[in-house]
């Protein structure tokens, strides 16, 4: 699996974790909600760590162009 696939997979974990966490929160399953939110947070942290490593390896800051720029 290449880096893009790994990041895409981590983003899916974030999305699903947040979505399922909200669903479980709504129906009162707070333990499950917390578990899903934690999984989303961990995946988000892995993405952040990867980006920070890339920044250190490249020696510069990358800027992502958005539609507002």
mmCIF file of N, CA and C in Angstrom:
data_model
loop_
_atom_site.group_PDB
_atom_site.id
_atom_site.type_symbol
_atom_site.label_atom_id
_atom_site.label_comp_id
_atom_site.label_asym_id
_atom_site.label_seq_id
_atom_site.Cartn_x
_atom_site.Cartn_y
_atom_site.Cartn_z
ATOM 1 N N UNK A 1 0.860 -1.175 0.000
ATOM 2 C CA UNK A 1 0.000 0.000 0.000
ATOM 3 C C UNK A 1 0.902 1.233 0.000
ATOM 4 N N UNK A 2 0.619 2.180 -0.894
ATOM 5 C CA UNK A 2 1.447 3.379 -0.924
ATOM 6 C C UNK A 2 0.941 4.422 0.079
ATOM 7 N N UNK A 3 1.681 5.484 0.197
ATOM 8 C CA UNK A 3 1.399 6.515 1.207
ATOM 9 C C UNK A 3 0.023 7.133 1.010
ATOM 10 N N UNK A 4 -0.345 7.402 -0.231
ATOM 11 C CA UNK A 4 -1.662 8.005 -0.494
ATOM 12 C C UNK A 4 -2.787 7.085 -0.026
ATOM 13 N N UNK A 5 -2.626 5.796 -0.272
ATOM 14 C CA UNK A 5 -3.637 4.832 0.172
ATOM 15 C C UNK A 5 -3.717 4.770 1.694
ATOM 16 N N UNK A 6 -2.554 4.811 2.341
ATOM 17 C CA UNK A 6 -2.529 4.775 3.804
ATOM 18 C C UNK A 6 -3.203 6.005 4.404
ATOM 19 N N UNK A 7 -2.915 7.167 3.829
ATOM 20 C CA UNK A 7 -3.544 8.400 4.330
ATOM 21 C C UNK A 7 -5.044 8.365 4.072
ATOM 22 N N UNK A 8 -5.443 7.889 2.909
ATOM 23 C CA UNK A 8 -6.872 7.779 2.597
ATOM 24 C C UNK A 8 -7.565 6.843 3.584
ATOM 25 N N UNK A 9 -6.893 5.747 3.923
ATOM 26 C CA UNK A 9 -7.459 4.803 4.885
ATOM 27 C C UNK A 9 -7.591 5.458 6.265
ATOM 28 N N UNK A 10 -6.585 6.210 6.680
ATOM 29 C CA UNK A 10 -6.649 6.899 7.972
ATOM 30 C C UNK A 10 -7.767 7.946 7.973
ATOM 31 N N UNK A 11 -7.926 8.654 6.870
ATOM 32 C CA UNK A 11 -9.018 9.639 6.779
ATOM 33 C C UNK A 11 -10.378 8.967 6.877
ATOM 34 N N UNK A 12 -10.506 7.794 6.270
ATOM 35 C CA UNK A 12 -11.761 7.048 6.388
ATOM 36 C C UNK A 12 -12.026 6.652 7.831
ATOM 37 N N UNK A 13 -10.971 6.273 8.553
ATOM 38 C CA UNK A 13 -11.132 5.936 9.967
ATOM 39 C C UNK A 13 -11.606 7.154 10.742
ATOM 40 N N UNK A 14 -11.037 8.318 10.442
ATOM 41 C CA UNK A 14 -11.465 9.556 11.110
ATOM 42 C C UNK A 14 -12.941 9.815 10.826
ATOM 43 N N UNK A 15 -13.309 9.772 9.557
ATOM 44 C CA UNK A 15 -14.708 10.048 9.174
ATOM 45 C C UNK A 15 -15.684 9.075 9.836
ATOM 46 N N UNK A 16 -15.379 7.787 9.730
ATOM 47 C CA UNK A 16 -16.268 6.782 10.311
ATOM 48 C C UNK A 16 -16.312 6.879 11.830
ATOM 49 N N UNK A 17 -15.168 7.128 12.430
ATOM 50 C CA UNK A 17 -15.124 7.267 13.881
ATOM 51 C C UNK A 17 -15.989 8.410 14.370
ATOM 52 N N UNK A 18 -15.903 9.536 13.676
ATOM 53 C CA UNK A 18 -16.724 10.687 14.076
ATOM 54 C C UNK A 18 -18.205 10.417 13.845
ATOM 55 N N UNK A 19 -18.517 9.838 12.688
ATOM 56 C CA UNK A 19 -19.914 9.557 12.367
ATOM 57 C C UNK A 19 -20.515 8.546 13.352
ATOM 58 N N UNK A 20 -19.826 7.428 13.554
ATOM 59 C CA UNK A 20 -20.353 6.403 14.450
ATOM 60 C C UNK A 20 -20.356 6.883 15.901
ATOM 61 N N UNK A 21 -19.367 7.673 16.262
ATOM 62 C CA UNK A 21 -19.342 8.237 17.607
ATOM 63 C C UNK A 21 -20.570 9.091 17.876
ATOM 64 N N UNK A 22 -20.937 9.916 16.893
ATOM 65 C CA UNK A 22 -22.130 10.769 17.043
ATOM 66 C C UNK A 22 -23.402 9.934 17.138
ATOM 67 N N UNK A 23 -23.472 8.886 16.309
ATOM 68 C CA UNK A 23 -24.657 8.017 16.334
ATOM 69 C C UNK A 23 -24.801 7.371 17.707
ATOM 70 N N UNK A 24 -23.727 6.804 18.212
ATOM 71 C CA UNK A 24 -23.788 6.150 19.521
ATOM 72 C C UNK A 24 -24.065 7.156 20.637
ATOM 73 N N UNK A 25 -23.539 8.364 20.487
ATOM 74 C CA UNK A 25 -23.802 9.407 21.477
ATOM 75 C C UNK A 25 -25.289 9.757 21.505
ATOM 76 N N UNK A 26 -25.881 9.842 20.319
ATOM 77 C CA UNK A 26 -27.307 10.175 20.210
ATOM 78 C C UNK A 26 -28.198 9.134 20.873
ATOM 79 N N UNK A 27 -27.824 7.870 20.767
ATOM 80 C CA UNK A 27 -28.680 6.819 21.332
ATOM 81 C C UNK A 27 -28.260 6.425 22.750
ATOM 82 N N UNK A 28 -27.269 7.120 23.266
ATOM 83 C CA UNK A 28 -26.901 6.912 24.662
ATOM 84 C C UNK A 28 -25.856 5.857 24.930
ATOM 85 N N UNK A 29 -25.242 5.321 23.900
ATOM 86 C CA UNK A 29 -24.161 4.342 24.083
ATOM 87 C C UNK A 29 -22.831 5.083 24.210
ATOM 88 N N UNK A 30 -22.608 5.675 25.356
ATOM 89 C CA UNK A 30 -21.464 6.565 25.514
ATOM 90 C C UNK A 30 -20.124 5.829 25.481
ATOM 91 N N UNK A 31 -20.082 4.575 25.927
ATOM 92 C CA UNK A 31 -18.830 3.816 25.850
ATOM 93 C C UNK A 31 -18.434 3.568 24.399
ATOM 94 N N UNK A 32 -19.405 3.189 23.569
ATOM 95 C CA UNK A 32 -19.122 2.990 22.155
ATOM 96 C C UNK A 32 -18.762 4.313 21.491
ATOM 97 N N UNK A 33 -19.458 5.374 21.848
ATOM 98 C CA UNK A 33 -19.168 6.694 21.288
ATOM 99 C C UNK A 33 -17.723 7.081 21.592
ATOM 100 N N UNK A 34 -17.331 6.908 22.844
ATOM 101 C CA UNK A 34 -15.967 7.260 23.238
ATOM 102 C C UNK A 34 -14.941 6.432 22.469
ATOM 103 N N UNK A 35 -15.235 5.161 22.278
ATOM 104 C CA UNK A 35 -14.337 4.282 21.537
ATOM 105 C C UNK A 35 -14.149 4.762 20.096
ATOM 106 N N UNK A 36 -15.245 5.133 19.442
ATOM 107 C CA UNK A 36 -15.176 5.615 18.056
ATOM 108 C C UNK A 36 -14.459 6.958 17.981
ATOM 109 N N UNK A 37 -14.743 7.847 18.917
ATOM 110 C CA UNK A 37 -14.066 9.143 18.932
ATOM 111 C C UNK A 37 -12.564 8.961 19.155
ATOM 112 N N UNK A 38 -12.199 8.018 20.015
ATOM 113 C CA UNK A 38 -10.783 7.746 20.286
ATOM 114 C C UNK A 38 -10.093 7.209 19.030
ATOM 115 N N UNK A 39 -10.757 6.310 18.314
ATOM 116 C CA UNK A 39 -10.186 5.768 17.070
ATOM 117 C C UNK A 39 -9.971 6.879 16.049
ATOM 118 N N UNK A 40 -10.928 7.798 15.964
ATOM 119 C CA UNK A 40 -10.796 8.931 15.045
ATOM 120 C C UNK A 40 -9.624 9.817 15.457
ATOM 121 N N UNK A 41 -9.504 10.060 16.731
ATOM 122 C CA UNK A 41 -8.411 10.902 17.228
ATOM 123 C C UNK A 41 -7.052 10.256 16.963
ATOM 124 N N UNK A 42 -6.952 8.945 17.174
ATOM 125 C CA UNK A 42 -5.692 8.243 16.932
ATOM 126 C C UNK A 42 -5.317 8.268 15.451
ATOM 127 N N UNK A 43 -6.290 8.078 14.577
ATOM 128 C CA UNK A 43 -6.020 8.121 13.136
ATOM 129 C C UNK A 43 -5.597 9.527 12.728
ATOM 130 N N UNK A 44 -6.251 10.521 13.283
ATOM 131 C CA UNK A 44 -5.896 11.908 13.000
ATOM 132 C C UNK A 44 -4.467 12.195 13.460
ATOM 133 N N UNK A 45 -4.108 11.673 14.608
ATOM 134 C CA UNK A 45 -2.750 11.855 15.127
ATOM 135 C C UNK A 45 -1.720 11.181 14.220
ATOM 136 N N UNK A 46 -2.049 10.019 13.675
ATOM 137 C CA UNK A 46 -1.120 9.336 12.765
ATOM 138 C C UNK A 46 -0.908 10.165 11.496
ATOM 139 N N UNK A 47 -1.965 10.766 10.997
ATOM 140 C CA UNK A 47 -1.840 11.625 9.814
ATOM 141 C C UNK A 47 -0.968 12.835 10.149
ATOM 142 N N UNK A 48 -1.227 13.457 11.291
ATOM 143 C CA UNK A 48 -0.443 14.613 11.735
ATOM 144 C C UNK A 48 1.032 14.239 11.866
ATOM 145 N N UNK A 49 1.321 13.100 12.482
ATOM 146 C CA UNK A 49 2.706 12.642 12.648
ATOM 147 C C UNK A 49 3.383 12.441 11.299
ATOM 148 N N UNK A 50 2.656 11.851 10.367
ATOM 149 C CA UNK A 50 3.213 11.645 9.031
ATOM 150 C C UNK A 50 3.562 12.989 8.389
ATOM 151 N N UNK A 51 2.642 13.933 8.467
ATOM 152 C CA UNK A 51 2.876 15.249 7.856
ATOM 153 C C UNK A 51 4.069 15.954 8.500
ATOM 154 N N UNK A 52 4.195 15.847 9.804
ATOM 155 C CA UNK A 52 5.329 16.456 10.489
ATOM 156 C C UNK A 52 6.643 15.790 10.082
ATOM 157 N N UNK A 53 6.655 14.470 9.939
ATOM 158 C CA UNK A 53 7.861 13.766 9.487
ATOM 159 C C UNK A 53 8.236 14.200 8.080
ATOM 160 N N UNK A 54 7.248 14.311 7.223
ATOM 161 C CA UNK A 54 7.506 14.746 5.854
ATOM 162 C C UNK A 54 8.091 16.154 5.832
ATOM 163 N N UNK A 55 7.556 17.019 6.667
ATOM 164 C CA UNK A 55 8.047 18.390 6.740
ATOM 165 C C UNK A 55 9.514 18.394 7.189
ATOM 166 N N UNK A 56 9.842 17.586 8.191
ATOM 167 C CA UNK A 56 11.233 17.507 8.659
ATOM 168 C C UNK A 56 12.141 16.915 7.584
ATOM 169 N N UNK A 57 11.668 15.886 6.905
ATOM 170 C CA UNK A 57 12.477 15.242 5.864
ATOM 171 C C UNK A 57 12.732 16.161 4.683
ATOM 172 N N UNK A 58 11.758 16.998 4.369
ATOM 173 C CA UNK A 58 11.894 17.901 3.223
ATOM 174 C C UNK A 58 12.573 19.204 3.601
ATOM 175 N N UNK A 59 12.645 19.493 4.889
ATOM 176 C CA UNK A 59 13.310 20.712 5.330
ATOM 177 C C UNK A 59 12.551 21.982 5.031
ATOM 178 N N UNK A 60 11.313 21.855 4.644
ATOM 179 C CA UNK A 60 10.515 23.047 4.366
ATOM 180 C C UNK A 60 9.060 22.765 4.683
ATOM 181 N N UNK A 61 8.303 23.809 4.744
ATOM 182 C CA UNK A 61 6.874 23.691 5.006
ATOM 183 C C UNK A 61 6.137 23.644 3.679
ATOM 184 N N UNK A 62 5.264 22.677 3.543
ATOM 185 C CA UNK A 62 4.418 22.594 2.354
ATOM 186 C C UNK A 62 3.121 23.328 2.633
ATOM 187 N N UNK A 63 2.642 24.019 1.645
ATOM 188 C CA UNK A 63 1.365 24.706 1.769
ATOM 189 C C UNK A 63 0.388 24.068 0.798
ATOM 190 N N UNK A 64 -0.756 23.769 1.288
ATOM 191 C CA UNK A 64 -1.803 23.182 0.449
ATOM 192 C C UNK A 64 -2.657 24.310 -0.092
ATOM 193 N N UNK A 65 -2.770 24.367 -1.394
ATOM 194 C CA UNK A 65 -3.575 25.408 -2.006
ATOM 195 C C UNK A 65 -5.048 25.066 -1.851
ATOM 196 N N UNK A 66 -5.804 26.029 -1.353
ATOM 197 C CA UNK A 66 -7.243 25.839 -1.219
ATOM 198 C C UNK A 66 -7.940 26.716 -2.236
ATOM 199 N N UNK A 67 -9.226 26.538 -2.363
ATOM 200 C CA UNK A 67 -9.978 27.314 -3.354
ATOM 201 C C UNK A 67 -10.049 28.793 -2.979
ATOM 202 N N UNK A 68 -9.745 29.134 -1.725
ATOM 203 C CA UNK A 68 -9.794 30.534 -1.301
ATOM 204 C C UNK A 68 -8.510 31.277 -1.608
ATOM 205 N N UNK A 69 -7.481 30.584 -2.031
ATOM 206 C CA UNK A 69 -6.202 31.258 -2.281
ATOM 207 C C UNK A 69 -6.085 31.717 -3.709
#
